[in-house]
C-alpha positions as YAML, in Angstrom:
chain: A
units: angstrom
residues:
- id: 1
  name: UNK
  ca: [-156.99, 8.42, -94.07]
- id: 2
  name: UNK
  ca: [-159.20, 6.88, -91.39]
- id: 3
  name: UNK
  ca: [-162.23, 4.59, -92.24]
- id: 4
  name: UNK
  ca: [-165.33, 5.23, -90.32]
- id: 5
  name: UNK
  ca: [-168.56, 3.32, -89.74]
- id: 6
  name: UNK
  ca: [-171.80, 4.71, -89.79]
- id: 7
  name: UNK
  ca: [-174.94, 2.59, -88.60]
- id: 8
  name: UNK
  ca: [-178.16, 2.44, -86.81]
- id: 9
  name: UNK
  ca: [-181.41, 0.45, -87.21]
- id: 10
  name: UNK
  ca: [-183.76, 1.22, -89.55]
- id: 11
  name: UNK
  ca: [-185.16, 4.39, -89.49]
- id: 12
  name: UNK
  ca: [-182.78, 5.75, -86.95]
- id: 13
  name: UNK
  ca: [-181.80, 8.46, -89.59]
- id: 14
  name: UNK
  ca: [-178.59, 7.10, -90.97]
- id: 15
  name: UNK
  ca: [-178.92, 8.49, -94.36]
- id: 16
  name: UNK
  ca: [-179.85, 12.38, -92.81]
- id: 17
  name: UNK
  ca: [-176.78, 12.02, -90.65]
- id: 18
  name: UNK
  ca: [-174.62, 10.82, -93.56]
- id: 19
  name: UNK
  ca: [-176.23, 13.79, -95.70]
- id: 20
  name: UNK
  ca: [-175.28, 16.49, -93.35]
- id: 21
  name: UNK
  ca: [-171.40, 14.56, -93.22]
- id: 22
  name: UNK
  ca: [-171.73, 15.03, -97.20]
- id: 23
  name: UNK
  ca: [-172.46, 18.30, -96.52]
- id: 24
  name: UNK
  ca: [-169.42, 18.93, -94.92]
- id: 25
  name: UNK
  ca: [-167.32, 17.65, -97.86]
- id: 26
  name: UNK
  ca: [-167.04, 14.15, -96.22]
- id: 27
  name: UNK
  ca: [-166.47, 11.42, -98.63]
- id: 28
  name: UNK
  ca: [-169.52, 8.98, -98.07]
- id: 29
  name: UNK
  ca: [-170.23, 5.63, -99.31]
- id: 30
  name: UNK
  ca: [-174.00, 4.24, -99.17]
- id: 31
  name: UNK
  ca: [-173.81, 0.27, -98.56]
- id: 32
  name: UNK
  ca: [-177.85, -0.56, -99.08]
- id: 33
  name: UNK
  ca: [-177.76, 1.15, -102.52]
- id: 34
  name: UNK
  ca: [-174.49, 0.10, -103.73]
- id: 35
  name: UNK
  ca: [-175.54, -3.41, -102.67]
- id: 36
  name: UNK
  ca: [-178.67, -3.24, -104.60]
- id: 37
  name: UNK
  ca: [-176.68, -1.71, -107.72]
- id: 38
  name: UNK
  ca: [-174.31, -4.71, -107.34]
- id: 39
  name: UNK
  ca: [-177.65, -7.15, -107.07]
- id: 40
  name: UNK
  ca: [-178.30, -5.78, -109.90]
- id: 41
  name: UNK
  ca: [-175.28, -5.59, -112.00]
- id: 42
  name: UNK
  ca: [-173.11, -8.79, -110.90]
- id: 43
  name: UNK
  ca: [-174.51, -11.78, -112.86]
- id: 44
  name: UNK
  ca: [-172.15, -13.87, -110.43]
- id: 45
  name: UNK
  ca: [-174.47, -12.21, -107.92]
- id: 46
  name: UNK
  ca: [-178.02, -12.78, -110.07]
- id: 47
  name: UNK
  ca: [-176.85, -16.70, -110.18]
- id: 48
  name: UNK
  ca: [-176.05, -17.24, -106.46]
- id: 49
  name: UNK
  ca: [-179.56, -15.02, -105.29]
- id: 50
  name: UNK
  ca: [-181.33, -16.75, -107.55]
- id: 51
  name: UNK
  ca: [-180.42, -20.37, -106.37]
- id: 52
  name: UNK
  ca: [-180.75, -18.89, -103.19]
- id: 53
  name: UNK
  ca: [-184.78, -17.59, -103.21]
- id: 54
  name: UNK
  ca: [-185.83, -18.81, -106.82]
- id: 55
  name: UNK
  ca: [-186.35, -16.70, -110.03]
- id: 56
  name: UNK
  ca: [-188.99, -14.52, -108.49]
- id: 57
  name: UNK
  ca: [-186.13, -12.52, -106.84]
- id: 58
  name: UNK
  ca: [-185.84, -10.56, -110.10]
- id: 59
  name: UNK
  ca: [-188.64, -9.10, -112.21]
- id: 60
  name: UNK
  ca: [-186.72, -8.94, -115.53]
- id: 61
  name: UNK
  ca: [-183.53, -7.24, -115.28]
- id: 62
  name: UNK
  ca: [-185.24, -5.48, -111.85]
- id: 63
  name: UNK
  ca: [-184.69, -6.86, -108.29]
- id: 64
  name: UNK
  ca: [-188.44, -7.66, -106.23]
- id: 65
  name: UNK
  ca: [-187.51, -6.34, -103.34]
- id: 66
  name: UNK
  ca: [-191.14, -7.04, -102.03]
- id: 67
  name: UNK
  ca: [-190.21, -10.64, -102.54]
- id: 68
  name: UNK
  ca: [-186.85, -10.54, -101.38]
- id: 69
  name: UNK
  ca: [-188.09, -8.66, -98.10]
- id: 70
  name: UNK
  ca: [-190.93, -11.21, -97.64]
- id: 71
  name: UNK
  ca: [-188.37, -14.35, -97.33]
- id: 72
  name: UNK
  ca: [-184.97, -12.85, -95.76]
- id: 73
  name: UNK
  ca: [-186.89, -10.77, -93.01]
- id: 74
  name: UNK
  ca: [-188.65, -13.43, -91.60]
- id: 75
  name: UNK
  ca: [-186.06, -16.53, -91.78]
- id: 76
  name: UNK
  ca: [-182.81, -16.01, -89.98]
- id: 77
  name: UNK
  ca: [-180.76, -18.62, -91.65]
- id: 78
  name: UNK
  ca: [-182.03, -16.98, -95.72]
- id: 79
  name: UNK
  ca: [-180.87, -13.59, -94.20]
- id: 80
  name: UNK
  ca: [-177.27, -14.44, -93.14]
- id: 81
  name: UNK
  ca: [-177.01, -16.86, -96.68]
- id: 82
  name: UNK
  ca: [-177.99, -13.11, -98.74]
- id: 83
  name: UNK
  ca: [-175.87, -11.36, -96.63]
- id: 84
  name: UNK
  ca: [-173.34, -14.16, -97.21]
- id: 85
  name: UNK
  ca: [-173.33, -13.26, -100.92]
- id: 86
  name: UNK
  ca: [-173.80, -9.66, -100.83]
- id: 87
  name: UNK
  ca: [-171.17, -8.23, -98.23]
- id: 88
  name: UNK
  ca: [-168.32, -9.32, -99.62]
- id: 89
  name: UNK
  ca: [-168.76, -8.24, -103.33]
- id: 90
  name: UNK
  ca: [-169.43, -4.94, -101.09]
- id: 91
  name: UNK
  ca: [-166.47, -4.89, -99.18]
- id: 92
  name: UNK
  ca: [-164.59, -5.14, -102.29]
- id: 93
  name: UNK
  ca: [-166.06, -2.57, -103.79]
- id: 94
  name: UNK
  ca: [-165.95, 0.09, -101.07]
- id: 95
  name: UNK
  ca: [-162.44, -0.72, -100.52]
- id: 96
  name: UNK
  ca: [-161.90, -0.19, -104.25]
- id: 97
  name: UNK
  ca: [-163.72, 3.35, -103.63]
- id: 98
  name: UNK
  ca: [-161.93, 4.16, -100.68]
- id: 99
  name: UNK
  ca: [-158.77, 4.27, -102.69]
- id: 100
  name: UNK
  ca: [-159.77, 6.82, -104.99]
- id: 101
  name: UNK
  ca: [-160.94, 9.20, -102.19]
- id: 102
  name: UNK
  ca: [-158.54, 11.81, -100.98]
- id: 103
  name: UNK
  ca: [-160.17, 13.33, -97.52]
- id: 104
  name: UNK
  ca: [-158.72, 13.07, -94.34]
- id: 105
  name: UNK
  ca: [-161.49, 10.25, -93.79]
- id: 106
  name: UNK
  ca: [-164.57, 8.41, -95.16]
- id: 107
  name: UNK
  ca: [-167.51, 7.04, -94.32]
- id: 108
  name: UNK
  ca: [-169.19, 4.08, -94.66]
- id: 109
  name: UNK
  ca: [-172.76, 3.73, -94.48]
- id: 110
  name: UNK
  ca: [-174.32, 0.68, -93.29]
- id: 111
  name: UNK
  ca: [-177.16, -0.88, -91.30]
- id: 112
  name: UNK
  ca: [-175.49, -4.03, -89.86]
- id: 113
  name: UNK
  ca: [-171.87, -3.62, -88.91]
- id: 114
  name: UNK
  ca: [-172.43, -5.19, -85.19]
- id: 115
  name: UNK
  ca: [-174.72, -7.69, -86.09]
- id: 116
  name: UNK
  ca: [-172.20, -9.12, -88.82]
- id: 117
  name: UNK
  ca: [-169.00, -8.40, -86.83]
- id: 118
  name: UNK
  ca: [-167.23, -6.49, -89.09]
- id: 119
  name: UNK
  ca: [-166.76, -3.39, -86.50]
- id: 120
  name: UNK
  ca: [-162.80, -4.64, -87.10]
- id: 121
  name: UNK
  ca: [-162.46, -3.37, -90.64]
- id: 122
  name: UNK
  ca: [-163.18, 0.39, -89.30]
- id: 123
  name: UNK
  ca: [-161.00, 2.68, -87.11]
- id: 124
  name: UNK
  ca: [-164.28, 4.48, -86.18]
- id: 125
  name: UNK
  ca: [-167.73, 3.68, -85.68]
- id: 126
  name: UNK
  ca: [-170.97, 6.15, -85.44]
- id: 127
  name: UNK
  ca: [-174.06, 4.69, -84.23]
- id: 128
  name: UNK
  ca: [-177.13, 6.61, -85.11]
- id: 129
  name: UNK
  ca: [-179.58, 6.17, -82.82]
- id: 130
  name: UNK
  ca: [-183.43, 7.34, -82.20]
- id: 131
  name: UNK
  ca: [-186.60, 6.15, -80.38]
- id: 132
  name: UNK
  ca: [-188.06, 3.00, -81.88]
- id: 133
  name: UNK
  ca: [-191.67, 4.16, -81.98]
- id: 134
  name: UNK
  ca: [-190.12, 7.20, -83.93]
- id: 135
  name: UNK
  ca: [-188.48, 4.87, -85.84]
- id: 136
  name: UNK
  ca: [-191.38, 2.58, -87.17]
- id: 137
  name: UNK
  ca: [-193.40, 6.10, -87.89]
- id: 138
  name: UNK
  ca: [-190.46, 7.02, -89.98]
- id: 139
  name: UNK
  ca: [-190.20, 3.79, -91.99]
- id: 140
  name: UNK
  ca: [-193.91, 3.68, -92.38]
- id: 141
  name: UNK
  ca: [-194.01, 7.20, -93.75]
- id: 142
  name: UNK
  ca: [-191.02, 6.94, -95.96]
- id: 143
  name: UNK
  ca: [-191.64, 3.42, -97.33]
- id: 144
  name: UNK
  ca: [-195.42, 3.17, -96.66]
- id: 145
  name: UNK
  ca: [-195.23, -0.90, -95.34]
- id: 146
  name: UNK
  ca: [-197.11, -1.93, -92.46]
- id: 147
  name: UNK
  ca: [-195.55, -1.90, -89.02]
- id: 148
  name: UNK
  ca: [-195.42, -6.10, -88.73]
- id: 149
  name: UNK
  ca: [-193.13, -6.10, -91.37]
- id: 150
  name: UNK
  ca: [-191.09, -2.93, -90.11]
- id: 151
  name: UNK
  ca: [-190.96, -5.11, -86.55]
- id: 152
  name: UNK
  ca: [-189.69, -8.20, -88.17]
- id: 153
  name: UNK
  ca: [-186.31, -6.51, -89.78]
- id: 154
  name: UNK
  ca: [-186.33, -4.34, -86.29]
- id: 155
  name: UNK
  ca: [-186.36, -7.96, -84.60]
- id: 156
  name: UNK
  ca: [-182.78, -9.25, -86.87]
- id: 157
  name: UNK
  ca: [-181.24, -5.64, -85.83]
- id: 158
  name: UNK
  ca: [-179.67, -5.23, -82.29]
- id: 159
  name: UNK
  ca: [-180.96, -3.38, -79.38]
- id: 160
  name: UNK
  ca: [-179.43, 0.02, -79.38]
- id: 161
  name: UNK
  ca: [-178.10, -0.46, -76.04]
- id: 162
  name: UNK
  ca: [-175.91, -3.05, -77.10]
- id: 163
  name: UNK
  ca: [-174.71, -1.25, -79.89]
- id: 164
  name: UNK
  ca: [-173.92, 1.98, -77.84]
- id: 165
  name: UNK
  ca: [-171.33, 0.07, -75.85]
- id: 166
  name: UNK
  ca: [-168.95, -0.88, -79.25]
- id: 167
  name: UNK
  ca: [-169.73, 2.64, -80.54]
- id: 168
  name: UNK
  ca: [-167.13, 5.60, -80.69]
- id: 169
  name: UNK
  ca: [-169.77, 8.02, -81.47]
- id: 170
  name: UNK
  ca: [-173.32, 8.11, -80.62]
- id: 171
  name: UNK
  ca: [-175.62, 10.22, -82.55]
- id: 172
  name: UNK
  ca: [-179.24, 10.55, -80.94]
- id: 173
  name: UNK
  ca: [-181.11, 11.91, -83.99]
- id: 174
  name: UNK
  ca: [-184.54, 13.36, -82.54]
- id: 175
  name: UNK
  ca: [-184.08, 16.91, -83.26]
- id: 176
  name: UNK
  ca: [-182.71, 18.33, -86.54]
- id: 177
  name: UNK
  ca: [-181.07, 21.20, -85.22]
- id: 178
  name: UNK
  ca: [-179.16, 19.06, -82.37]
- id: 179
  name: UNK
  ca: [-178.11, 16.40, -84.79]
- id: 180
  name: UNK
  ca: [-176.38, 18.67, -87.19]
- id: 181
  name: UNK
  ca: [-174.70, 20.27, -83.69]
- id: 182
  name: UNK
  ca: [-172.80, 16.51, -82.80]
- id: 183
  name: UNK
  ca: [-172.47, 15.91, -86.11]
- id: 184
  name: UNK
  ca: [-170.29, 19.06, -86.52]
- id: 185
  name: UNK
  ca: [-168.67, 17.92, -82.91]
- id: 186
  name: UNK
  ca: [-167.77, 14.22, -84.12]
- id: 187
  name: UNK
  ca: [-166.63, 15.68, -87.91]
- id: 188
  name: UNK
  ca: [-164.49, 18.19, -85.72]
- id: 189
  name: UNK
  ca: [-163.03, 15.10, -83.26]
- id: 190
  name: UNK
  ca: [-162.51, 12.50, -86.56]
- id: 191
  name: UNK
  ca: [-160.53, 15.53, -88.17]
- id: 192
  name: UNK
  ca: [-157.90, 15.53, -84.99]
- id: 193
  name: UNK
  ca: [-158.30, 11.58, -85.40]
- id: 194
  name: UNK
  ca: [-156.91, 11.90, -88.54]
- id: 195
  name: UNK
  ca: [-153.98, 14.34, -88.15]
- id: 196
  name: UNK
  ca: [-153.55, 11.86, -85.35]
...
């Protein structure tokens, strides 16, 4: 079984791509919400993001995202401390997962696999990629915050073009009907991978 890496910036279209890989009976494991289910869940977790950004992290039992957003988007050295915290307990658990799948190979969604190095822990990455002022017109109308705030997690994301280069795969995602086309390509290419 080969482990592959889907990414992209925000609102690139990660999560359509990895839908239509689902689609195809593709094993796929979502990062961002098994991260927030782990935020959620871990009390080890609770502790450490508490001492990290105060008790207003959590509302109750809940996580404030709004909060969380306002304080790791906007200060570098907070972002890689969460992230700190977060990625391994995620690791751990997607590796857990992976060894209950049986499929030639699996997916791993996730928005930051360049900027955290960890490109070495898959045999294949996907980069999903799209315009950016498509992008922040995506994130608006999905998530419905304002465009500085869309800018400022934009700004702790790489440039495509650097991420195109350590890519296997590039997906451009502007039209439906030519996404689900390479997606069928690459799904067709990681199959041969696998037989390898």
């Amino acid at each position: 079984m080969i482990i592959v890496g889907l990414t992209g910036g925000i609102g690139s279209g990660k999560s359509t791509v990895a839908k239509m890989f689902k689609e195809l009976g593709v094993p796929v494991y979502n990062s961002d919400k098994k991260a927030r289910k782990l935020m959620k869940s871990s009390k080890k977790i609770r502790k450490s993001i508490k001492g990290l950004l105060g008790d207003e992290a959590y509302d109750g039992k809940e996580l404030n995202k709004t909060y969380i957003a306002s304080k790791i988007f906007k200060d570098k050295t907070l972002l890689d401390q969460m992230n700190a915290i977060v990625h391994p307990a995620v690791r751990r658990n997607f590796m857990a997962w992976v060894n209950k799948q049986q499929a030639p190979y699996v997916i791993q969604e996730a928005a930051i696999i360049f900027e955290n190095d960890l490109q070495q822990f898959y045999d294949k990455v996907i980069l999903v990629t799209a315009p950016e002022k498509l992008r922040i017109k995506r994130v608006m109308e999905r998530d419905g915050i304002p465009k500085s705030e869309i800018l400022a997690r934009i700004a702790n994301q790489w440039q495509d073009t650097r991420k195109i280069q350590l890519s296997d795969f590039v997906i451009h995602n502007l039209e439906l009907e030519d996404t689900t086309l390479r997606v069928n390509e690459v799904h067709k290419l990681l199959l041969g991978y696998s037989r390898g």
